[in-house]
mmCIF file of C-alpha atoms in Angstrom:
data_model
loop_
_atom_site.group_PDB
_atom_site.id
_atom_site.type_symbol
_atom_site.label_atom_id
_atom_site.label_comp_id
_atom_site.label_asym_id
_atom_site.label_seq_id
_atom_site.Cartn_x
_atom_site.Cartn_y
_atom_site.Cartn_z
ATOM 1 C CA UNK A 26 0.000 0.000 0.000
ATOM 2 C CA UNK A 27 1.313 3.449 -0.914
ATOM 3 C CA UNK A 28 2.587 5.572 1.970
ATOM 4 C CA UNK A 29 0.701 8.491 0.390
ATOM 5 C CA UNK A 30 -2.570 6.987 1.664
ATOM 6 C CA UNK A 31 -1.384 7.597 5.226
ATOM 7 C CA UNK A 32 -2.313 11.282 4.927
ATOM 8 C CA UNK A 33 -5.977 10.362 4.385
ATOM 9 C CA UNK A 34 -8.478 9.428 7.091
ATOM 10 C CA UNK A 35 -11.412 7.066 6.650
ATOM 11 C CA UNK A 36 -14.592 8.371 8.239
ATOM 12 C CA UNK A 37 -17.571 6.664 9.874
ATOM 13 C CA UNK A 38 -20.974 7.864 11.091
ATOM 14 C CA UNK A 39 -20.774 10.732 13.587
ATOM 15 C CA UNK A 40 -20.767 9.900 17.287
ATOM 16 C CA UNK A 41 -22.184 12.766 19.335
ATOM 17 C CA UNK A 42 -20.627 13.786 22.642
ATOM 18 C CA UNK A 43 -23.983 14.735 24.182
ATOM 19 C CA UNK A 44 -27.574 13.650 23.903
ATOM 20 C CA UNK A 45 -28.874 17.226 23.878
ATOM 21 C CA UNK A 46 -27.457 20.645 23.072
ATOM 22 C CA UNK A 47 -29.672 23.364 24.581
ATOM 23 C CA UNK A 48 -29.068 26.611 22.677
ATOM 24 C CA UNK A 49 -30.423 30.059 23.471
ATOM 25 C CA UNK A 50 -30.099 33.694 22.400
ATOM 26 C CA UNK A 51 -29.852 35.630 25.675
ATOM 27 C CA UNK A 52 -30.862 39.243 26.325
ATOM 28 C CA UNK A 53 -31.851 38.876 29.995
ATOM 29 C CA UNK A 54 -29.467 36.702 31.992
ATOM 30 C CA UNK A 55 -31.688 36.408 35.070
ATOM 31 C CA UNK A 56 -34.481 34.983 32.926
ATOM 32 C CA UNK A 57 -32.017 32.680 31.166
ATOM 33 C CA UNK A 58 -30.822 31.398 34.552
ATOM 34 C CA UNK A 59 -34.404 30.566 35.465
ATOM 35 C CA UNK A 60 -34.733 28.648 32.191
ATOM 36 C CA UNK A 61 -31.499 26.753 32.838
ATOM 37 C CA UNK A 62 -32.623 25.758 36.322
ATOM 38 C CA UNK A 63 -35.863 24.325 34.957
ATOM 39 C CA UNK A 64 -33.981 22.191 32.415
ATOM 40 C CA UNK A 65 -31.621 20.864 35.070
ATOM 41 C CA UNK A 66 -34.474 20.070 37.450
ATOM 42 C CA UNK A 67 -36.242 18.083 34.735
ATOM 43 C CA UNK A 68 -33.329 15.756 34.012
ATOM 44 C CA UNK A 69 -31.277 17.592 31.395
ATOM 45 C CA UNK A 70 -28.058 17.053 33.364
ATOM 46 C CA UNK A 71 -24.664 18.530 32.555
ATOM 47 C CA UNK A 72 -23.102 15.128 31.854
ATOM 48 C CA UNK A 73 -25.363 14.251 28.925
ATOM 49 C CA UNK A 74 -26.324 17.776 27.848
ATOM 50 C CA UNK A 75 -24.398 20.874 26.835
ATOM 51 C CA UNK A 76 -25.739 24.391 27.283
ATOM 52 C CA UNK A 77 -24.776 26.970 24.654
ATOM 53 C CA UNK A 78 -25.809 30.611 24.496
ATOM 54 C CA UNK A 79 -25.154 33.802 22.569
ATOM 55 C CA UNK A 80 -24.831 36.880 24.756
ATOM 56 C CA UNK A 81 -27.043 39.638 23.349
ATOM 57 C CA UNK A 82 -27.558 41.254 26.752
ATOM 58 C CA UNK A 83 -25.542 44.411 26.130
ATOM 59 C CA UNK A 84 -25.582 44.479 22.331
ATOM 60 C CA UNK A 85 -26.817 42.322 19.464
ATOM 61 C CA UNK A 86 -23.904 39.966 18.864
ATOM 62 C CA UNK A 87 -25.906 37.853 16.404
ATOM 63 C CA UNK A 88 -29.480 38.072 15.151
ATOM 64 C CA UNK A 89 -31.485 34.849 15.059
ATOM 65 C CA UNK A 90 -30.670 33.517 11.586
ATOM 66 C CA UNK A 91 -26.923 33.928 11.926
ATOM 67 C CA UNK A 92 -26.848 33.067 15.627
ATOM 68 C CA UNK A 93 -28.821 29.856 15.283
ATOM 69 C CA UNK A 94 -26.633 28.833 12.366
ATOM 70 C CA UNK A 95 -23.671 29.035 14.744
ATOM 71 C CA UNK A 96 -25.556 26.779 17.163
ATOM 72 C CA UNK A 97 -26.413 24.300 14.410
ATOM 73 C CA UNK A 98 -22.781 24.201 13.267
ATOM 74 C CA UNK A 99 -21.147 23.961 16.677
ATOM 75 C CA UNK A 100 -23.588 21.878 18.743
ATOM 76 C CA UNK A 101 -22.221 18.467 19.751
ATOM 77 C CA UNK A 102 -25.520 16.948 20.834
ATOM 78 C CA UNK A 103 -27.477 14.266 19.008
ATOM 79 C CA UNK A 104 -30.481 16.561 19.327
ATOM 80 C CA UNK A 105 -30.281 20.356 19.301
ATOM 81 C CA UNK A 106 -32.874 22.258 21.334
ATOM 82 C CA UNK A 107 -33.199 25.824 20.064
ATOM 83 C CA UNK A 108 -35.293 27.724 22.575
ATOM 84 C CA UNK A 109 -36.246 31.129 23.906
ATOM 85 C CA UNK A 110 -34.894 32.316 27.233
ATOM 86 C CA UNK A 111 -38.444 32.925 28.505
ATOM 87 C CA UNK A 112 -39.542 29.288 28.683
ATOM 88 C CA UNK A 113 -39.740 27.015 31.724
ATOM 89 C CA UNK A 114 -39.701 23.233 31.522
ATOM 90 C CA UNK A 115 -42.711 22.481 33.685
ATOM 91 C CA UNK A 116 -45.160 19.593 33.191
ATOM 92 C CA UNK A 117 -42.917 17.236 31.234
ATOM 93 C CA UNK A 118 -39.329 16.128 31.752
ATOM 94 C CA UNK A 119 -36.339 14.658 29.914
ATOM 95 C CA UNK A 120 -37.733 11.111 30.008
ATOM 96 C CA UNK A 121 -40.990 12.300 28.455
ATOM 97 C CA UNK A 122 -39.146 14.044 25.625
ATOM 98 C CA UNK A 123 -36.968 10.963 25.067
ATOM 99 C CA UNK A 124 -40.110 8.863 24.614
ATOM 100 C CA UNK A 125 -41.692 11.340 22.196
ATOM 101 C CA UNK A 126 -38.545 11.404 20.062
ATOM 102 C CA UNK A 127 -38.431 7.597 20.051
ATOM 103 C CA UNK A 128 -42.076 7.523 18.970
ATOM 104 C CA UNK A 129 -41.388 9.830 16.021
ATOM 105 C CA UNK A 130 -38.181 7.978 15.115
ATOM 106 C CA UNK A 131 -40.019 4.635 15.022
ATOM 107 C CA UNK A 132 -42.857 5.868 12.814
ATOM 108 C CA UNK A 133 -40.977 8.382 10.639
ATOM 109 C CA UNK A 134 -37.157 8.201 10.704
ATOM 110 C CA UNK A 135 -37.138 11.006 8.127
ATOM 111 C CA UNK A 136 -38.012 13.645 10.699
ATOM 112 C CA UNK A 137 -35.714 16.601 11.314
ATOM 113 C CA UNK A 138 -37.628 19.109 13.428
ATOM 114 C CA UNK A 139 -40.022 18.904 16.399
ATOM 115 C CA UNK A 140 -41.848 21.694 18.217
ATOM 116 C CA UNK A 141 -44.817 22.431 20.468
ATOM 117 C CA UNK A 142 -46.707 24.775 18.126
ATOM 118 C CA UNK A 143 -46.997 25.504 14.428
ATOM 119 C CA UNK A 144 -49.118 25.730 11.304
ATOM 120 C CA UNK A 145 -50.320 22.303 10.082
ATOM 121 C CA UNK A 146 -51.696 23.652 6.807
ATOM 122 C CA UNK A 147 -53.238 26.855 5.451
ATOM 123 C CA UNK A 148 -56.253 26.428 7.763
ATOM 124 C CA UNK A 149 -55.141 24.680 10.974
ATOM 125 C CA UNK A 150 -52.748 25.682 13.755
ATOM 126 C CA UNK A 151 -51.654 23.266 16.481
ATOM 127 C CA UNK A 152 -50.540 24.560 19.882
ATOM 128 C CA UNK A 153 -49.501 22.511 22.888
ATOM 129 C CA UNK A 154 -48.062 24.728 25.623
ATOM 130 C CA UNK A 155 -48.870 26.773 28.707
ATOM 131 C CA UNK A 156 -48.971 30.555 28.341
ATOM 132 C CA UNK A 157 -47.431 32.916 30.861
ATOM 133 C CA UNK A 158 -50.915 33.681 32.192
ATOM 134 C CA UNK A 159 -51.254 30.033 33.197
ATOM 135 C CA UNK A 160 -53.665 29.201 30.385
ATOM 136 C CA UNK A 161 -52.816 25.753 29.041
ATOM 137 C CA UNK A 162 -53.512 25.122 25.365
ATOM 138 C CA UNK A 163 -53.790 21.396 24.745
ATOM 139 C CA UNK A 164 -53.808 19.872 21.263
ATOM 140 C CA UNK A 165 -55.788 16.616 21.288
ATOM 141 C CA UNK A 166 -54.272 15.004 18.186
ATOM 142 C CA UNK A 167 -50.520 14.581 18.526
ATOM 143 C CA UNK A 168 -48.050 14.129 16.983
ATOM 144 C CA UNK A 169 -49.049 16.161 13.917
ATOM 145 C CA UNK A 170 -46.960 16.702 10.807
ATOM 146 C CA UNK A 171 -46.578 20.433 10.293
ATOM 147 C CA UNK A 172 -45.554 22.999 7.682
ATOM 148 C CA UNK A 173 -44.215 25.597 10.151
ATOM 149 C CA UNK A 174 -43.114 25.705 13.791
ATOM 150 C CA UNK A 175 -43.116 28.336 16.502
ATOM 151 C CA UNK A 176 -39.639 29.345 17.633
ATOM 152 C CA UNK A 177 -40.181 29.179 21.417
ATOM 153 C CA UNK A 178 -38.943 25.547 21.430
ATOM 154 C CA UNK A 179 -37.521 23.621 18.472
ATOM 155 C CA UNK A 180 -35.815 20.222 18.628
ATOM 156 C CA UNK A 181 -33.538 19.561 15.654
ATOM 157 C CA UNK A 182 -32.031 16.212 14.714
ATOM 158 C CA UNK A 183 -28.322 17.047 14.359
ATOM 159 C CA UNK A 184 -27.823 14.330 11.738
ATOM 160 C CA UNK A 185 -30.273 16.149 9.427
ATOM 161 C CA UNK A 186 -27.656 18.918 8.901
ATOM 162 C CA UNK A 187 -30.212 21.725 8.827
ATOM 163 C CA UNK A 188 -29.194 25.326 8.282
ATOM 164 C CA UNK A 189 -31.006 28.669 8.169
ATOM 165 C CA UNK A 190 -31.068 31.000 5.174
ATOM 166 C CA UNK A 191 -27.996 33.131 4.599
ATOM 167 C CA UNK A 192 -29.988 35.913 2.915
ATOM 168 C CA UNK A 193 -32.511 36.527 5.692
ATOM 169 C CA UNK A 194 -31.947 38.215 9.053
ATOM 170 C CA UNK A 195 -33.909 39.246 12.109
ATOM 171 C CA UNK A 196 -35.811 37.596 14.949
ATOM 172 C CA UNK A 197 -38.930 36.254 13.263
ATOM 173 C CA UNK A 198 -39.919 33.402 10.912
ATOM 174 C CA UNK A 199 -36.703 31.448 11.352
ATOM 175 C CA UNK A 200 -38.737 28.433 12.457
ATOM 176 C CA UNK A 201 -40.666 28.589 9.193
ATOM 177 C CA UNK A 202 -37.408 28.933 7.295
ATOM 178 C CA UNK A 203 -36.013 25.862 9.058
ATOM 179 C CA UNK A 204 -39.141 23.856 8.146
ATOM 180 C CA UNK A 205 -38.835 24.809 4.483
ATOM 181 C CA UNK A 206 -35.138 23.899 4.412
ATOM 182 C CA UNK A 207 -35.960 20.561 6.049
ATOM 183 C CA UNK A 208 -38.655 19.915 3.442
ATOM 184 C CA UNK A 209 -36.264 20.680 0.577
ATOM 185 C CA UNK A 210 -33.744 18.240 2.078
ATOM 186 C CA UNK A 211 -36.391 15.501 2.288
ATOM 187 C CA UNK A 212 -37.272 15.687 5.986
ATOM 188 C CA UNK A 213 -40.514 16.151 7.903
ATOM 189 C CA UNK A 214 -41.447 18.330 10.883
ATOM 190 C CA UNK A 215 -43.879 17.540 13.712
ATOM 191 C CA UNK A 216 -45.759 19.106 16.612
ATOM 192 C CA UNK A 217 -45.363 16.863 19.674
ATOM 193 C CA UNK A 218 -46.726 16.630 23.185
ATOM 194 C CA UNK A 219 -44.048 18.388 25.234
ATOM 195 C CA UNK A 220 -45.719 21.020 27.342
ATOM 196 C CA UNK A 221 -43.632 23.922 28.658
ATOM 197 C CA UNK A 222 -44.442 27.383 29.983
ATOM 198 C CA UNK A 223 -43.817 30.136 27.447
ATOM 199 C CA UNK A 224 -44.087 33.449 29.227
ATOM 200 C CA UNK A 225 -44.452 35.589 26.087
ATOM 201 C CA UNK A 226 -47.299 35.473 23.569
ATOM 202 C CA UNK A 227 -45.117 36.943 20.825
ATOM 203 C CA UNK A 228 -44.906 40.392 19.263
ATOM 204 C CA UNK A 229 -45.704 40.987 15.599
ATOM 205 C CA UNK A 230 -44.139 44.453 15.431
ATOM 206 C CA UNK A 231 -42.912 46.375 12.372
ATOM 207 C CA UNK A 232 -39.771 44.217 12.170
ATOM 208 C CA UNK A 233 -41.982 41.140 11.755
ATOM 209 C CA UNK A 234 -43.896 42.660 8.842
ATOM 210 C CA UNK A 235 -40.675 43.814 7.182
ATOM 211 C CA UNK A 236 -39.142 40.344 7.476
ATOM 212 C CA UNK A 237 -42.370 38.740 6.264
ATOM 213 C CA UNK A 238 -42.081 40.660 2.983
ATOM 214 C CA UNK A 239 -38.399 39.745 2.653
ATOM 215 C CA UNK A 240 -39.222 36.109 3.412
ATOM 216 C CA UNK A 241 -41.881 35.934 0.684
ATOM 217 C CA UNK A 242 -39.567 37.615 -1.836
ATOM 218 C CA UNK A 243 -36.723 35.236 -1.015
ATOM 219 C CA UNK A 244 -38.795 32.086 -1.484
ATOM 220 C CA UNK A 245 -40.586 33.355 -4.589
ATOM 221 C CA UNK A 246 -37.129 33.492 -6.115
ATOM 222 C CA UNK A 247 -35.833 30.286 -4.530
ATOM 223 C CA UNK A 248 -38.812 28.207 -5.693
ATOM 224 C CA UNK A 249 -39.008 29.692 -9.186
ATOM 225 C CA UNK A 250 -39.373 27.368 -12.153
ATOM 226 C CA UNK A 251 -36.191 27.042 -14.196
ATOM 227 C CA UNK A 252 -34.291 25.292 -16.948
ATOM 228 C CA UNK A 253 -31.256 23.318 -15.767
ATOM 229 C CA UNK A 254 -28.285 21.963 -17.648
ATOM 230 C CA UNK A 255 -25.810 19.405 -16.348
ATOM 231 C CA UNK A 256 -22.765 18.112 -18.207
ATOM 232 C CA UNK A 257 -24.873 15.290 -19.694
ATOM 233 C CA UNK A 258 -28.536 16.372 -19.746
ATOM 234 C CA UNK A 259 -30.988 19.270 -19.848
ATOM 235 C CA UNK A 260 -34.395 19.522 -18.174
ATOM 236 C CA UNK A 261 -37.005 21.885 -16.722
ATOM 237 C CA UNK A 262 -38.313 21.839 -13.139
ATOM 238 C CA UNK A 263 -41.554 23.378 -11.932
ATOM 239 C CA UNK A 264 -44.155 22.889 -9.247
ATOM 240 C CA UNK A 265 -46.777 23.013 -12.007
ATOM 241 C CA UNK A 266 -47.198 19.604 -13.692
ATOM 242 C CA UNK A 267 -48.360 21.070 -17.015
ATOM 243 C CA UNK A 268 -45.450 23.458 -17.501
ATOM 244 C CA UNK A 269 -43.066 20.741 -16.296
ATOM 245 C CA UNK A 270 -44.414 18.438 -19.029
ATOM 246 C CA UNK A 271 -44.558 21.131 -21.726
ATOM 247 C CA UNK A 272 -41.090 22.622 -21.243
ATOM 248 C CA UNK A 273 -39.457 19.193 -21.097
ATOM 249 C CA UNK A 274 -40.564 18.426 -24.684
ATOM 250 C CA UNK A 275 -37.536 18.233 -26.968
ATOM 251 C CA UNK A 276 -38.732 20.909 -29.469
ATOM 252 C CA UNK A 277 -39.345 23.390 -26.643
ATOM 253 C CA UNK A 278 -35.936 22.713 -25.114
ATOM 254 C CA UNK A 279 -34.309 23.210 -28.521
ATOM 255 C CA UNK A 280 -35.762 26.704 -28.941
ATOM 256 C CA UNK A 281 -34.898 27.626 -25.347
ATOM 257 C CA UNK A 282 -31.283 26.595 -26.010
ATOM 258 C CA UNK A 283 -31.185 28.887 -29.047
ATOM 259 C CA UNK A 284 -32.553 31.733 -26.955
ATOM 260 C CA UNK A 285 -29.782 31.338 -24.384
ATOM 261 C CA UNK A 286 -27.205 30.926 -27.148
ATOM 262 C CA UNK A 287 -28.143 34.302 -28.649
ATOM 263 C CA UNK A 288 -28.976 36.413 -25.590
ATOM 264 C CA UNK A 289 -27.104 34.846 -22.641
ATOM 265 C CA UNK A 290 -23.539 34.102 -23.744
ATOM 266 C CA UNK A 291 -21.255 32.304 -21.301
ATOM 267 C CA UNK A 292 -19.181 35.461 -20.795
ATOM 268 C CA UNK A 293 -22.126 37.059 -18.956
ATOM 269 C CA UNK A 294 -21.556 34.646 -16.066
ATOM 270 C CA UNK A 295 -17.868 35.373 -15.455
ATOM 271 C CA UNK A 296 -17.203 36.555 -11.885
ATOM 272 C CA UNK A 297 -16.014 40.150 -11.922
ATOM 273 C CA UNK A 298 -12.782 41.039 -10.142
ATOM 274 C CA UNK A 299 -13.543 43.870 -7.721
ATOM 275 C CA UNK A 300 -9.934 45.069 -7.865
ATOM 276 C CA UNK A 301 -10.124 45.797 -11.572
#
């Protein structure tokens, strides 16, 4: 065997150092300490769990999209809990969450994201938590596959390799973004029965509405229909079955190729040197 091969390393499936990584953006440390205490009291011990936080108490070190991406990249737990600082683990404990994850894993190993609230479809919302007022909202039918999740508590399967959008920023809709990314990667998301206290009911201020517009614009572009060319084939993708069929006909593809040949020469795609 060549000695050159000695510089290479064969890899195997990842072994995680912790069962859970509990990750939080922190603006109020006293409230965060209360949250930490509730996790510890409910069985999320320091030996099998790591606690990571981003300190935004004096200034905004990272907004949610960039900050949570750091958590997702650096967390060493098998499961990554992304949560608000204003939650308290109350009715349920670590053993309960373990069982709910096992239940999902048994019935759908292609899951990537779990939460306690979210939008099931364009009509129905599922919520399973206790509000700060003490009002408990109980969803009868759980677990439910969902299209979006609320950000107060999200459990991410580390092995799914999820990431948040690079071209969005702020403190809203990152749960929805994570669900869409998971869906694109072939994973599912669920609302589960893990009741916690969430002291805030949320705040849809002007920053929410601004980000909502940016979010829609981003995904209108990301999910656009398009012609694609590889080194050995050409095809058209679309969410509309008719246009997908029509534009994949050979005569149509021929005329589209001529259009690109005339109006979109290869030189238009050369990366420009900023120093020149």
